[in-house]
């Protein structure tokens, strides 16, 4: 059986390692699929490959990320040409600091749906050559992750880029760049909404939230929980991932008390130190019966 498209970018909290759990938790039938914290899009690509997507609205507030999705969809050949040139410098520390990172920060996007090829190619280059594949920006929105010291890293997979482009070019798939609240505003009964926000930190030094110049705060987690409950009342089918954390326990208590929850282990970076990796518990919360 041919292998379908898969995530083309490393993203903090990526769901590739939890994909089997999420697929088991996904509803059997649903209308439009919404993924408003798109990141690497692991669950979307898997559901699409399985033929389970009738229509999808994919979005993220991160302009750099969504620009990359649009560039892959609309400017595949030009992007692959840029990536081939950047690949020649994949192991060069000086190129990373003196050329790639400054050029990336100099290019300013208007909407996040610009489809800027140079910006998209540089994002993939930085993503595969920076420290731990992190995406982190300062208060001015400038990418500031240090070089990762990899030997001969491969910054792209041409075959997968082409598969992703084909999937995103499907007329049933819509890309948006906006906050999650706007992204799901039109979700209705029987639509499936997968919420994978920046995780509530499990320690004071966790790196889970700095995806945009404004980090995802505790107050943002509370607002998201209210959106979850609003969509639940609307009849949407909801699936949410987050860290195993007292705040999350409190915000989703009614669902946890009903048993609409799985607690699973995942390998995550749990501090800002290079050796701060470990297996931690994560929550998968839903509002419908599992079959």
mmCIF file of N, CA, C and O in Angstrom, residues 46-87:
data_model
loop_
_atom_site.group_PDB
_atom_site.id
_atom_site.type_symbol
_atom_site.label_atom_id
_atom_site.label_comp_id
_atom_site.label_asym_id
_atom_site.label_seq_id
_atom_site.Cartn_x
_atom_site.Cartn_y
_atom_site.Cartn_z
ATOM 1 N N UNK A 46 -2.575 11.611 8.438
ATOM 2 C CA UNK A 46 -2.932 10.202 8.612
ATOM 3 C C UNK A 46 -4.398 9.975 8.235
ATOM 4 O O UNK A 46 -4.716 9.019 7.495
ATOM 5 N N UNK A 47 -5.287 10.806 8.725
ATOM 6 C CA UNK A 47 -6.707 10.662 8.396
ATOM 7 C C UNK A 47 -6.938 10.838 6.893
ATOM 8 O O UNK A 47 -7.737 10.118 6.285
ATOM 9 N N UNK A 48 -6.222 11.761 6.289
ATOM 10 C CA UNK A 48 -6.356 11.986 4.843
ATOM 11 C C UNK A 48 -5.893 10.748 4.075
ATOM 12 O O UNK A 48 -6.555 10.315 3.121
ATOM 13 N N UNK A 49 -4.772 10.183 4.506
ATOM 14 C CA UNK A 49 -4.246 8.986 3.841
ATOM 15 C C UNK A 49 -5.201 7.800 3.965
ATOM 16 O O UNK A 49 -5.237 6.929 3.098
ATOM 17 N N UNK A 50 -5.982 7.785 5.042
ATOM 18 C CA UNK A 50 -6.943 6.712 5.282
ATOM 19 C C UNK A 50 -8.272 6.957 4.559
ATOM 20 O O UNK A 50 -9.187 6.150 4.651
ATOM 21 N N UNK A 51 -8.380 8.077 3.875
ATOM 22 C CA UNK A 51 -9.614 8.409 3.165
ATOM 23 C C UNK A 51 -10.750 8.841 4.066
ATOM 24 O O UNK A 51 -11.922 8.753 3.677
ATOM 25 N N UNK A 52 -10.416 9.364 5.236
ATOM 26 C CA UNK A 52 -11.451 9.700 6.211
ATOM 27 C C UNK A 52 -11.774 11.200 6.261
ATOM 28 O O UNK A 52 -12.578 11.623 7.084
ATOM 29 N N UNK A 53 -11.137 11.982 5.420
ATOM 30 C CA UNK A 53 -11.392 13.422 5.393
ATOM 31 C C UNK A 53 -12.344 13.758 4.249
ATOM 32 O O UNK A 53 -12.045 13.529 3.080
ATOM 33 N N UNK A 54 -13.507 14.291 4.589
ATOM 34 C CA UNK A 54 -14.458 14.766 3.574
ATOM 35 C C UNK A 54 -14.176 16.219 3.228
ATOM 36 O O UNK A 54 -14.247 16.631 2.074
ATOM 37 N N UNK A 55 -13.870 16.990 4.241
ATOM 38 C CA UNK A 55 -13.518 18.401 4.085
ATOM 39 C C UNK A 55 -12.700 18.775 5.311
ATOM 40 O O UNK A 55 -12.942 18.247 6.404
ATOM 41 N N UNK A 56 -11.722 19.665 5.148
ATOM 42 C CA UNK A 56 -10.882 20.042 6.284
ATOM 43 C C UNK A 56 -10.538 21.517 6.235
ATOM 44 O O UNK A 56 -10.311 22.084 5.158
ATOM 45 N N UNK A 57 -10.493 22.128 7.412
ATOM 46 C CA UNK A 57 -10.022 23.489 7.580
ATOM 47 C C UNK A 57 -8.814 23.424 8.504
ATOM 48 O O UNK A 57 -8.935 23.102 9.688
ATOM 49 N N UNK A 58 -7.652 23.681 7.931
ATOM 50 C CA UNK A 58 -6.384 23.559 8.647
ATOM 51 C C UNK A 58 -5.834 24.957 8.905
ATOM 52 O O UNK A 58 -5.745 25.771 7.978
ATOM 53 N N UNK A 59 -5.435 25.228 10.139
ATOM 54 C CA UNK A 59 -5.004 26.591 10.453
ATOM 55 C C UNK A 59 -4.038 26.613 11.627
ATOM 56 O O UNK A 59 -3.944 25.658 12.411
ATOM 57 N N UNK A 60 -3.342 27.724 11.721
ATOM 58 C CA UNK A 60 -2.443 27.967 12.840
ATOM 59 C C UNK A 60 -2.235 29.473 12.912
ATOM 60 O O UNK A 60 -2.341 30.169 11.903
ATOM 61 N N UNK A 61 -1.942 29.973 14.103
ATOM 62 C CA UNK A 61 -1.688 31.401 14.256
ATOM 63 C C UNK A 61 -0.283 31.782 13.822
ATOM 64 O O UNK A 61 0.018 32.966 13.668
ATOM 65 N N UNK A 62 0.576 30.783 13.622
ATOM 66 C CA UNK A 62 1.970 31.044 13.262
ATOM 67 C C UNK A 62 2.085 31.337 11.768
ATOM 68 O O UNK A 62 1.894 30.446 10.929
ATOM 69 N N UNK A 63 2.410 32.572 11.409
ATOM 70 C CA UNK A 63 2.485 32.977 10.007
ATOM 71 C C UNK A 63 3.583 32.239 9.252
ATOM 72 O O UNK A 63 3.402 31.862 8.084
ATOM 73 N N UNK A 64 4.723 32.048 9.896
ATOM 74 C CA UNK A 64 5.827 31.362 9.222
ATOM 75 C C UNK A 64 5.430 29.943 8.839
ATOM 76 O O UNK A 64 5.744 29.467 7.744
ATOM 77 N N UNK A 65 4.747 29.272 9.759
ATOM 78 C CA UNK A 65 4.325 27.896 9.504
ATOM 79 C C UNK A 65 3.302 27.822 8.377
ATOM 80 O O UNK A 65 3.447 27.032 7.433
ATOM 81 N N UNK A 66 2.261 28.639 8.456
ATOM 82 C CA UNK A 66 1.216 28.570 7.440
ATOM 83 C C UNK A 66 1.723 29.024 6.078
ATOM 84 O O UNK A 66 1.300 28.503 5.043
ATOM 85 N N UNK A 67 2.643 29.975 6.053
ATOM 86 C CA UNK A 67 3.262 30.372 4.790
ATOM 87 C C UNK A 67 3.949 29.178 4.131
ATOM 88 O O UNK A 67 3.915 29.011 2.905
ATOM 89 N N UNK A 68 4.561 28.340 4.960
ATOM 90 C CA UNK A 68 5.248 27.157 4.435
ATOM 91 C C UNK A 68 4.251 26.173 3.823
ATOM 92 O O UNK A 68 4.484 25.615 2.744
ATOM 93 N N UNK A 69 3.125 25.970 4.479
ATOM 94 C CA UNK A 69 2.086 25.097 3.925
ATOM 95 C C UNK A 69 1.597 25.633 2.579
ATOM 96 O O UNK A 69 1.425 24.874 1.616
ATOM 97 N N UNK A 70 1.369 26.935 2.497
ATOM 98 C CA UNK A 70 0.870 27.529 1.254
ATOM 99 C C UNK A 70 1.916 27.426 0.149
ATOM 100 O O UNK A 70 1.592 27.133 -1.010
ATOM 101 N N UNK A 71 3.188 27.655 0.493
ATOM 102 C CA UNK A 71 4.255 27.553 -0.506
ATOM 103 C C UNK A 71 4.368 26.131 -1.046
ATOM 104 O O UNK A 71 4.568 25.931 -2.253
ATOM 105 N N UNK A 72 4.229 25.149 -0.182
ATOM 106 C CA UNK A 72 4.273 23.759 -0.633
ATOM 107 C C UNK A 72 3.107 23.469 -1.566
ATOM 108 O O UNK A 72 3.260 22.810 -2.606
ATOM 109 N N UNK A 73 1.934 23.988 -1.231
ATOM 110 C CA UNK A 73 0.750 23.763 -2.061
ATOM 111 C C UNK A 73 0.838 24.470 -3.410
ATOM 112 O O UNK A 73 0.546 23.865 -4.449
ATOM 113 N N UNK A 74 1.247 25.725 -3.404
ATOM 114 C CA UNK A 74 1.124 26.569 -4.598
ATOM 115 C C UNK A 74 2.406 26.721 -5.410
ATOM 116 O O UNK A 74 2.345 27.066 -6.590
ATOM 117 N N UNK A 75 3.561 26.533 -4.772
ATOM 118 C CA UNK A 75 4.837 26.803 -5.444
ATOM 119 C C UNK A 75 5.834 25.667 -5.232
ATOM 120 O O UNK A 75 6.995 25.889 -4.867
ATOM 121 N N UNK A 76 5.375 24.447 -5.464
ATOM 122 C CA UNK A 76 6.162 23.256 -5.142
ATOM 123 C C UNK A 76 7.517 23.237 -5.829
ATOM 124 O O UNK A 76 8.554 23.014 -5.187
ATOM 125 N N UNK A 77 7.539 23.448 -7.137
ATOM 126 C CA UNK A 77 8.789 23.334 -7.891
ATOM 127 C C UNK A 77 9.795 24.401 -7.480
ATOM 128 O O UNK A 77 10.986 24.112 -7.308
ATOM 129 N N UNK A 78 9.329 25.632 -7.324
ATOM 130 C CA UNK A 78 10.229 26.709 -6.907
ATOM 131 C C UNK A 78 10.783 26.441 -5.510
ATOM 132 O O UNK A 78 11.968 26.694 -5.228
ATOM 133 N N UNK A 79 9.948 25.905 -4.632
ATOM 134 C CA UNK A 79 10.389 25.590 -3.276
ATOM 135 C C UNK A 79 11.444 24.491 -3.286
ATOM 136 O O UNK A 79 12.466 24.591 -2.603
ATOM 137 N N UNK A 80 11.227 23.456 -4.077
ATOM 138 C CA UNK A 80 12.193 22.364 -4.154
ATOM 139 C C UNK A 80 13.533 22.843 -4.706
ATOM 140 O O UNK A 80 14.595 22.387 -4.266
ATOM 141 N N UNK A 81 13.496 23.775 -5.631
ATOM 142 C CA UNK A 81 14.730 24.346 -6.166
ATOM 143 C C UNK A 81 15.499 25.087 -5.083
ATOM 144 O O UNK A 81 16.722 24.934 -4.937
ATOM 145 N N UNK A 82 14.781 25.886 -4.285
ATOM 146 C CA UNK A 82 15.411 26.617 -3.181
ATOM 147 C C UNK A 82 15.989 25.657 -2.147
ATOM 148 O O UNK A 82 17.096 25.860 -1.636
ATOM 149 N N UNK A 83 15.253 24.607 -1.839
ATOM 150 C CA UNK A 83 15.710 23.640 -0.840
ATOM 151 C C UNK A 83 16.956 22.899 -1.305
ATOM 152 O O UNK A 83 17.855 22.608 -0.505
ATOM 153 N N UNK A 84 17.014 22.599 -2.596
ATOM 154 C CA UNK A 84 18.198 21.919 -3.138
ATOM 155 C C UNK A 84 19.442 22.792 -2.958
ATOM 156 O O UNK A 84 20.520 22.289 -2.615
ATOM 157 N N UNK A 85 19.299 24.084 -3.155
ATOM 158 C CA UNK A 85 20.425 25.001 -2.972
ATOM 159 C C UNK A 85 20.819 25.110 -1.497
ATOM 160 O O UNK A 85 22.008 25.120 -1.158
ATOM 161 N N UNK A 86 19.834 25.187 -0.632
ATOM 162 C CA UNK A 86 20.113 25.287 0.804
ATOM 163 C C UNK A 86 20.732 24.006 1.360
ATOM 164 O O UNK A 86 21.522 24.059 2.313
ATOM 165 N N UNK A 87 20.377 22.875 0.773
ATOM 166 C CA UNK A 87 20.907 21.597 1.248
ATOM 167 C C UNK A 87 22.434 21.579 1.213
ATOM 168 O O UNK A 87 23.080 20.953 2.051
#
